[in-house]
Amino acid sequence: DAGVTQSPTHLIKTRGQQVTLRCSPKSGHDTVSWYQQALGQGPQFIFQYYEEEERQRGNFPDRFSGHQFPNYSSELNVNALLLGDSALYLCASSLVGRGGTDTQYFGPGTRLTVL
Amino acid sequence: KQEVTQIPAALSVPEGENLVLNCSFTDSAIYNLQWFRQDPGKGLTSLLLIQSSQREQTSGRLNASLDKSSGRSTLYIAASQPGDSATYLCAVIQGAQKLVFGQGTRLTINP
């Protein structure tokens, strides 16, 4: 049973560019959440997708957008990159529909460096 | 706004000691609380999840307690080993499975 997978593992971009990060949830899960973790900090909630719609959003600007596909996989897009966007981006999946539990499973993350 | 605080920020102990990590939160209206482990540059591994109606959960050498009324949780690690060295994060779960994390405790177990 594959866990949560993310791609790519590492990414280097320059200021002003755009980036897309990808996440495949654990088999059987229907909800994907994205978190940003700056160095030395705890993860911060970006947004969550369920049934292909953004279900809730944290305190992040509109430069951060996402999408969920019919197979429950998800993308995180960041436009007009800033140096401060450098962080580890974590994807978590869980099962909300059909009476699932609250346990969330995290992927290994994508390390984004903005130069 | 929910705020989660973890004390201490860093802890270094000799192998074999029992230790306690602390987590406090400001809003007691939580669904659950979850403890995670994070190795350097890696993702998060779930250790224990405590439902809001529970007082504690145990897994092997780990025991986590939850006191909603006081806004506190502790993670107890018995007989620590060098392999326990990692950053430990607690997170409270509020509506729709949104996790609010503390900043973590960086634990070092010295052989």
PDB file of C-alpha atoms in Angstrom:
ATOM      1  CA  ASP A   1       0.000   0.000   0.000  1.00  0.00           C
ATOM      2  CA  ALA A   2       1.700   3.164  -1.212  1.00  0.00           C
ATOM      3  CA  GLY A   3       1.741   6.046   1.211  1.00  0.00           C
ATOM      4  CA  VAL A   4       1.569   9.712   0.303  1.00  0.00           C
ATOM      5  CA  THR A   5       3.951  10.599  -2.505  1.00  0.00           C
ATOM      6  CA  GLN A   6       5.159  14.022  -3.589  1.00  0.00           C
ATOM      7  CA  SER A   7       7.114  15.272  -6.567  1.00  0.00           C
ATOM      8  CA  PRO A   8       9.593  16.656  -7.160  1.00  0.00           C
ATOM      9  CA  THR A   9      11.823  16.077  -4.125  1.00  0.00           C
ATOM     10  CA  HIS A  10      13.784  19.268  -4.581  1.00  0.00           C
ATOM     11  CA  LEU A  11      13.266  22.337  -6.719  1.00  0.00           C
ATOM     12  CA  ILE A  12      15.264  25.507  -7.306  1.00  0.00           C
ATOM     13  CA  LYS A  13      13.569  28.544  -8.811  1.00  0.00           C
ATOM     14  CA  THR A  14      14.312  32.248  -9.150  1.00  0.00           C
ATOM     15  CA  ARG A  15      12.211  35.140  -7.903  1.00  0.00           C
ATOM     16  CA  GLY A  16       9.178  35.875 -10.043  1.00  0.00           C
ATOM     17  CA  GLN A  17       8.909  32.388 -11.479  1.00  0.00           C
ATOM     18  CA  GLN A  18       5.998  30.011 -11.042  1.00  0.00           C
ATOM     19  CA  VAL A  19       6.131  26.494  -9.592  1.00  0.00           C
ATOM     20  CA  THR A  20       3.835  23.458  -9.460  1.00  0.00           C
ATOM     21  CA  LEU A  21       4.152  20.787  -6.806  1.00  0.00           C
ATOM     22  CA  ARG A  22       2.333  17.461  -6.964  1.00  0.00           C
ATOM     23  CA  CYS A  23       0.889  15.072  -4.412  1.00  0.00           C
ATOM     24  CA  SER A  24      -0.684  11.641  -4.615  1.00  0.00           C
ATOM     25  CA  PRO A  25      -2.656  10.676  -1.515  1.00  0.00           C
ATOM     26  CA  LYS A  26      -2.535   7.400   0.330  1.00  0.00           C
ATOM     27  CA  SER A  27      -4.664   4.766  -1.331  1.00  0.00           C
ATOM     28  CA  GLY A  28      -8.310   5.131  -0.322  1.00  0.00           C
ATOM     29  CA  HIS A  29      -7.969   8.715   0.938  1.00  0.00           C
ATOM     30  CA  ASP A  30     -10.131  11.487  -0.463  1.00  0.00           C
ATOM     31  CA  THR A  31      -8.799  14.678   1.136  1.00  0.00           C
ATOM     32  CA  VAL A  32      -5.510  16.461   0.543  1.00  0.00           C
ATOM     33  CA  SER A  33      -4.074  19.269   2.653  1.00  0.00           C
ATOM     34  CA  TRP A  34      -0.998  21.353   1.921  1.00  0.00           C
ATOM     35  CA  TYR A  35       1.371  22.836   4.485  1.00  0.00           C
ATOM     36  CA  GLN A  36       4.388  25.136   4.283  1.00  0.00           C
ATOM     37  CA  GLN A  37       7.236  24.575   6.726  1.00  0.00           C
ATOM     38  CA  ALA A  38       9.932  27.232   6.936  1.00  0.00           C
ATOM     39  CA  LEU A  39      13.274  26.230   8.405  1.00  0.00           C
ATOM     40  CA  GLY A  40      13.049  25.736  12.161  1.00  0.00           C
ATOM     41  CA  GLN A  41       9.297  26.313  12.261  1.00  0.00           C
ATOM     42  CA  GLY A  42       6.222  24.139  12.521  1.00  0.00           C
ATOM     43  CA  PRO A  43       4.162  23.543   9.368  1.00  0.00           C
ATOM     44  CA  GLN A  44       1.586  26.186   8.447  1.00  0.00           C
ATOM     45  CA  PHE A  45      -1.723  25.208   6.845  1.00  0.00           C
ATOM     46  CA  ILE A  46      -2.118  26.491   3.270  1.00  0.00           C
ATOM     47  CA  PHE A  47      -5.376  24.903   2.095  1.00  0.00           C
ATOM     48  CA  GLN A  48      -7.329  21.671   1.855  1.00  0.00           C
ATOM     49  CA  TYR A  49      -9.102  19.972  -1.057  1.00  0.00           C
ATOM     50  CA  TYR A  50     -12.020  17.590  -0.903  1.00  0.00           C
ATOM     51  CA  GLU A  51     -14.191  16.470  -3.805  1.00  0.00           C
ATOM     52  CA  GLU A  52     -12.115  18.635  -6.148  1.00  0.00           C
ATOM     53  CA  GLU A  53     -12.963  21.826  -4.285  1.00  0.00           C
ATOM     54  CA  GLU A  54     -11.012  24.014  -1.879  1.00  0.00           C
ATOM     55  CA  ARG A  55     -12.610  23.270   1.435  1.00  0.00           C
ATOM     56  CA  GLN A  56     -10.750  25.710   3.650  1.00  0.00           C
ATOM     57  CA  ARG A  57      -7.773  27.984   3.416  1.00  0.00           C
ATOM     58  CA  GLY A  58      -5.119  29.313   5.741  1.00  0.00           C
ATOM     59  CA  ASN A  59      -3.612  32.772   5.808  1.00  0.00           C
ATOM     60  CA  PHE A  60      -1.779  32.633   2.481  1.00  0.00           C
ATOM     61  CA  PRO A  61      -2.023  35.078  -0.444  1.00  0.00           C
ATOM     62  CA  ASP A  62      -3.779  34.328  -3.708  1.00  0.00           C
ATOM     63  CA  ARG A  63      -0.399  33.573  -5.277  1.00  0.00           C
ATOM     64  CA  PHE A  64      -0.907  30.155  -3.729  1.00  0.00           C
ATOM     65  CA  SER A  65      -3.510  28.115  -5.568  1.00  0.00           C
ATOM     66  CA  GLY A  66      -4.330  24.483  -5.926  1.00  0.00           C
ATOM     67  CA  HIS A  67      -6.300  21.824  -7.649  1.00  0.00           C
ATOM     68  CA  GLN A  68      -7.590  18.349  -6.912  1.00  0.00           C
ATOM     69  CA  PHE A  69      -8.191  15.831  -9.672  1.00  0.00           C
ATOM     70  CA  PRO A  70     -10.890  13.135  -9.901  1.00  0.00           C
ATOM     71  CA  ASN A  71      -8.335  10.531  -8.753  1.00  0.00           C
ATOM     72  CA  TYR A  72      -7.821  12.650  -5.569  1.00  0.00           C
ATOM     73  CA  SER A  73      -4.278  13.693  -6.462  1.00  0.00           C
ATOM     74  CA  SER A  74      -3.513  17.360  -6.007  1.00  0.00           C
ATOM     75  CA  GLU A  75      -1.296  20.183  -7.218  1.00  0.00           C
ATOM     76  CA  LEU A  76      -0.041  23.265  -5.426  1.00  0.00           C
ATOM     77  CA  ASN A  77       0.814  26.235  -7.622  1.00  0.00           C
ATOM     78  CA  VAL A  78       2.755  29.275  -6.472  1.00  0.00           C
ATOM     79  CA  ASN A  79       3.041  32.309  -8.749  1.00  0.00           C
ATOM     80  CA  ALA A  80       5.443  35.237  -8.622  1.00  0.00           C
ATOM     81  CA  LEU A  81       7.824  33.454  -6.264  1.00  0.00           C
ATOM     82  CA  LEU A  82       9.429  35.412  -3.432  1.00  0.00           C
ATOM     83  CA  LEU A  83      12.550  34.568  -1.471  1.00  0.00           C
ATOM     84  CA  GLY A  84      10.292  33.964   1.533  1.00  0.00           C
ATOM     85  CA  ASP A  85       8.535  31.136  -0.286  1.00  0.00           C
ATOM     86  CA  SER A  86      11.619  28.971   0.245  1.00  0.00           C
ATOM     87  CA  ALA A  87      10.420  26.146   2.475  1.00  0.00           C
ATOM     88  CA  LEU A  88       9.529  22.474   2.728  1.00  0.00           C
ATOM     89  CA  TYR A  89       6.063  21.944   1.265  1.00  0.00           C
ATOM     90  CA  LEU A  90       4.218  19.056   2.819  1.00  0.00           C
ATOM     91  CA  CYS A  91       1.163  17.253   1.565  1.00  0.00           C
ATOM     92  CA  ALA A  92      -1.104  15.304   3.897  1.00  0.00           C
ATOM     93  CA  SER A  93      -3.940  12.995   3.012  1.00  0.00           C
ATOM     94  CA  SER A  94      -6.871  11.734   5.036  1.00  0.00           C
ATOM     95  CA  LEU A  95     -10.265  10.158   4.674  1.00  0.00           C
ATOM     96  CA  VAL A  96     -13.204  12.425   5.338  1.00  0.00           C
ATOM     97  CA  GLY A  97     -15.969  10.824   3.347  1.00  0.00           C
ATOM     98  CA  ARG A  98     -17.538   7.522   4.357  1.00  0.00           C
ATOM     99  CA  GLY A  99     -16.936   8.076   8.075  1.00  0.00           C
ATOM    100  CA  GLY A 100     -13.147   8.198   8.059  1.00  0.00           C
ATOM    101  CA  THR A 101     -10.937   9.132  10.998  1.00  0.00           C
ATOM    102  CA  ASP A 102      -8.973  12.322  11.480  1.00  0.00           C
ATOM    103  CA  THR A 103      -5.562  10.687  11.183  1.00  0.00           C
ATOM    104  CA  GLN A 104      -3.529  12.492   8.564  1.00  0.00           C
ATOM    105  CA  TYR A 105      -0.623  10.927   6.723  1.00  0.00           C
ATOM    106  CA  PHE A 106       2.169  13.111   5.436  1.00  0.00           C
ATOM    107  CA  GLY A 107       4.353  12.776   2.390  1.00  0.00           C
ATOM    108  CA  PRO A 108       8.135  13.318   2.383  1.00  0.00           C
ATOM    109  CA  GLY A 109       7.770  16.907   1.189  1.00  0.00           C
ATOM    110  CA  THR A 110       9.164  19.028  -1.624  1.00  0.00           C
ATOM    111  CA  ARG A 111      12.065  21.316  -0.741  1.00  0.00           C
ATOM    112  CA  LEU A 112      11.648  24.576  -2.670  1.00  0.00           C
ATOM    113  CA  THR A 113      14.527  27.021  -2.834  1.00  0.00           C
ATOM    114  CA  VAL A 114      13.927  30.453  -4.343  1.00  0.00           C
ATOM    115  CA  LEU A 115      17.050  32.368  -5.381  1.00  0.00           C
TER     116      LEU A 115
ATOM    117  CA  LYS B   1      -7.009  32.164  16.886  1.00  0.00           C
ATOM    118  CA  GLN B   2      -5.527  28.889  18.065  1.00  0.00           C
ATOM    119  CA  GLU B   3      -1.892  29.039  19.138  1.00  0.00           C
ATOM    120  CA  VAL B   4       0.199  25.998  19.977  1.00  0.00           C
ATOM    121  CA  THR B   5       3.392  26.274  22.014  1.00  0.00           C
ATOM    122  CA  GLN B   6       5.992  23.609  22.661  1.00  0.00           C
ATOM    123  CA  ILE B   7       8.492  23.740  25.478  1.00  0.00           C
ATOM    124  CA  PRO B   8      11.401  23.265  25.486  1.00  0.00           C
ATOM    125  CA  ALA B   9      12.528  24.222  21.978  1.00  0.00           C
ATOM    126  CA  ALA B  10      15.486  21.885  22.299  1.00  0.00           C
ATOM    127  CA  LEU B  11      16.420  19.108  24.697  1.00  0.00           C
ATOM    128  CA  SER B  12      19.554  17.002  25.037  1.00  0.00           C
ATOM    129  CA  VAL B  13      19.636  13.999  27.383  1.00  0.00           C
ATOM    130  CA  PRO B  14      21.794  10.900  27.859  1.00  0.00           C
ATOM    131  CA  GLU B  15      20.609   7.576  26.539  1.00  0.00           C
ATOM    132  CA  GLY B  16      18.290   5.616  28.830  1.00  0.00           C
ATOM    133  CA  GLU B  17      16.593   8.561  30.473  1.00  0.00           C
ATOM    134  CA  ASN B  18      12.854   9.016  30.617  1.00  0.00           C
ATOM    135  CA  LEU B  19      11.720  12.396  29.327  1.00  0.00           C
ATOM    136  CA  VAL B  20       8.649  14.566  28.876  1.00  0.00           C
ATOM    137  CA  LEU B  21       7.870  16.963  26.052  1.00  0.00           C
ATOM    138  CA  ASN B  22       5.236  19.620  26.595  1.00  0.00           C
ATOM    139  CA  CYS B  23       2.599  21.111  24.334  1.00  0.00           C
ATOM    140  CA  SER B  24       0.050  23.800  25.222  1.00  0.00           C
ATOM    141  CA  PHE B  25      -2.795  25.281  23.214  1.00  0.00           C
ATOM    142  CA  THR B  26      -4.950  28.352  23.745  1.00  0.00           C
ATOM    143  CA  ASP B  27      -8.371  27.193  22.493  1.00  0.00           C
ATOM    144  CA  SER B  28      -9.765  24.042  24.112  1.00  0.00           C
ATOM    145  CA  ALA B  29     -12.338  23.567  21.312  1.00  0.00           C
ATOM    146  CA  ILE B  30     -10.336  20.913  19.521  1.00  0.00           C
ATOM    147  CA  TYR B  31     -11.322  17.632  17.916  1.00  0.00           C
ATOM    148  CA  ASN B  32      -8.103  15.737  18.514  1.00  0.00           C
ATOM    149  CA  LEU B  33      -4.418  16.216  19.204  1.00  0.00           C
ATOM    150  CA  GLN B  34      -1.676  14.485  17.269  1.00  0.00           C
ATOM    151  CA  TRP B  35       2.034  14.021  17.976  1.00  0.00           C
ATOM    152  CA  PHE B  36       4.466  13.704  15.079  1.00  0.00           C
ATOM    153  CA  ARG B  37       8.128  12.954  14.641  1.00  0.00           C
ATOM    154  CA  GLN B  38      10.214  14.658  11.965  1.00  0.00           C
ATOM    155  CA  ASP B  39      13.738  13.647  10.990  1.00  0.00           C
ATOM    156  CA  PRO B  40      15.935  16.379   9.438  1.00  0.00           C
ATOM    157  CA  GLY B  41      14.680  17.413   5.996  1.00  0.00           C
ATOM    158  CA  LYS B  42      11.996  14.737   5.999  1.00  0.00           C
ATOM    159  CA  GLY B  43       8.243  14.523   6.216  1.00  0.00           C
ATOM    160  CA  LEU B  44       6.182  13.913   9.340  1.00  0.00           C
ATOM    161  CA  THR B  45       5.549  10.527  10.905  1.00  0.00           C
ATOM    162  CA  SER B  46       2.452  10.249  13.067  1.00  0.00           C
ATOM    163  CA  LEU B  47       3.222   8.853  16.524  1.00  0.00           C
ATOM    164  CA  LEU B  48      -0.007   9.119  18.481  1.00  0.00           C
ATOM    165  CA  LEU B  49      -3.466  10.580  17.972  1.00  0.00           C
ATOM    166  CA  ILE B  50      -5.592  11.396  21.011  1.00  0.00           C
ATOM    167  CA  GLN B  51      -9.304  11.874  20.487  1.00  0.00           C
ATOM    168  CA  SER B  52     -10.760  14.841  22.377  1.00  0.00           C
ATOM    169  CA  SER B  53     -12.760  12.452  24.576  1.00  0.00           C
ATOM    170  CA  GLN B  54      -9.643  10.501  25.573  1.00  0.00           C
ATOM    171  CA  ARG B  55      -7.105  11.283  28.273  1.00  0.00           C
ATOM    172  CA  GLU B  56      -4.132   9.356  26.913  1.00  0.00           C
ATOM    173  CA  GLN B  57      -2.753   7.038  24.276  1.00  0.00           C
ATOM    174  CA  THR B  58       0.162   4.632  24.409  1.00  0.00           C
ATOM    175  CA  SER B  59       2.350   3.090  21.746  1.00  0.00           C
ATOM    176  CA  GLY B  60       5.396   1.123  22.848  1.00  0.00           C
ATOM    177  CA  ARG B  61       7.696   3.423  24.808  1.00  0.00           C
ATOM    178  CA  LEU B  62       5.556   6.468  24.028  1.00  0.00           C
ATOM    179  CA  ASN B  63       2.667   7.778  26.088  1.00  0.00           C
ATOM    180  CA  ALA B  64       0.738  10.932  25.282  1.00  0.00           C
ATOM    181  CA  SER B  65      -1.745  12.613  27.590  1.00  0.00           C
ATOM    182  CA  LEU B  66      -4.340  15.267  26.922  1.00  0.00           C
ATOM    183  CA  ASP B  67      -5.971  17.707  29.345  1.00  0.00           C
ATOM    184  CA  LYS B  68      -8.359  19.839  27.306  1.00  0.00           C
ATOM    185  CA  SER B  69      -9.500  21.950  30.245  1.00  0.00           C
ATOM    186  CA  SER B  70      -5.989  23.206  30.907  1.00  0.00           C
ATOM    187  CA  GLY B  71      -4.971  23.238  27.230  1.00  0.00           C
ATOM    188  CA  ARG B  72      -2.050  20.862  27.697  1.00  0.00           C
ATOM    189  CA  SER B  73      -0.614  17.687  26.301  1.00  0.00           C
ATOM    190  CA  THR B  74       2.548  15.805  27.193  1.00  0.00           C
ATOM    191  CA  LEU B  75       4.534  13.197  25.323  1.00  0.00           C
ATOM    192  CA  TYR B  76       6.410  10.822  27.601  1.00  0.00           C
ATOM    193  CA  ILE B  77       9.293   8.817  26.139  1.00  0.00           C
ATOM    194  CA  ALA B  78      10.580   5.962  28.276  1.00  0.00           C
ATOM    195  CA  ALA B  79      14.114   4.580  28.161  1.00  0.00           C
ATOM    196  CA  SER B  80      15.284   6.957  25.443  1.00  0.00           C
ATOM    197  CA  GLN B  81      17.542   5.687  22.642  1.00  0.00           C
ATOM    198  CA  PRO B  82      19.801   7.529  20.161  1.00  0.00           C
ATOM    199  CA  GLY B  83      17.318   6.601  17.419  1.00  0.00           C
ATOM    200  CA  ASP B  84      14.726   8.764  19.177  1.00  0.00           C
ATOM    201  CA  SER B  85      16.703  11.860  18.182  1.00  0.00           C
ATOM    202  CA  ALA B  86      14.420  13.973  15.996  1.00  0.00           C
ATOM    203  CA  THR B  87      12.084  16.959  16.150  1.00  0.00           C
ATOM    204  CA  TYR B  88       8.772  16.242  17.846  1.00  0.00           C
ATOM    205  CA  LEU B  89       5.750  18.274  16.801  1.00  0.00           C
ATOM    206  CA  CYS B  90       2.335  18.439  18.362  1.00  0.00           C
ATOM    207  CA  ALA B  91      -0.698  19.601  16.433  1.00  0.00           C
ATOM    208  CA  VAL B  92      -4.277  20.241  17.416  1.00  0.00           C
ATOM    209  CA  ILE B  93      -7.009  19.325  14.991  1.00  0.00           C
ATOM    210  CA  GLN B  94      -9.821  21.767  14.586  1.00  0.00           C
ATOM    211  CA  GLY B  95     -12.758  21.800  12.205  1.00  0.00           C
ATOM    212  CA  ALA B  96     -12.428  19.942   8.892  1.00  0.00           C
ATOM    213  CA  GLN B  97      -9.127  18.343   9.826  1.00  0.00           C
ATOM    214  CA  LYS B  98      -7.044  21.514   9.808  1.00  0.00           C
ATOM    215  CA  LEU B  99      -3.876  20.940  11.816  1.00  0.00           C
ATOM    216  CA  VAL B 100      -2.384  23.771  13.876  1.00  0.00           C
ATOM    217  CA  PHE B 101       1.213  22.952  14.793  1.00  0.00           C
ATOM    218  CA  GLY B 102       3.601  24.016  17.478  1.00  0.00           C
ATOM    219  CA  GLN B 103       7.168  24.912  16.538  1.00  0.00           C
ATOM    220  CA  GLY B 104       8.511  21.596  17.733  1.00  0.00           C
ATOM    221  CA  THR B 105      11.018  20.311  20.266  1.00  0.00           C
ATOM    222  CA  ARG B 106      14.379  19.235  18.851  1.00  0.00           C
ATOM    223  CA  LEU B 107      15.428  16.174  20.845  1.00  0.00           C
ATOM    224  CA  THR B 108      18.970  14.806  20.982  1.00  0.00           C
ATOM    225  CA  ILE B 109      19.722  11.533  22.780  1.00  0.00           C
ATOM    226  CA  ASN B 110      23.423  11.177  23.548  1.00  0.00           C
ATOM    227  CA  PRO B 111      24.936   7.657  23.560  1.00  0.00           C
TER     228      PRO B 111
END
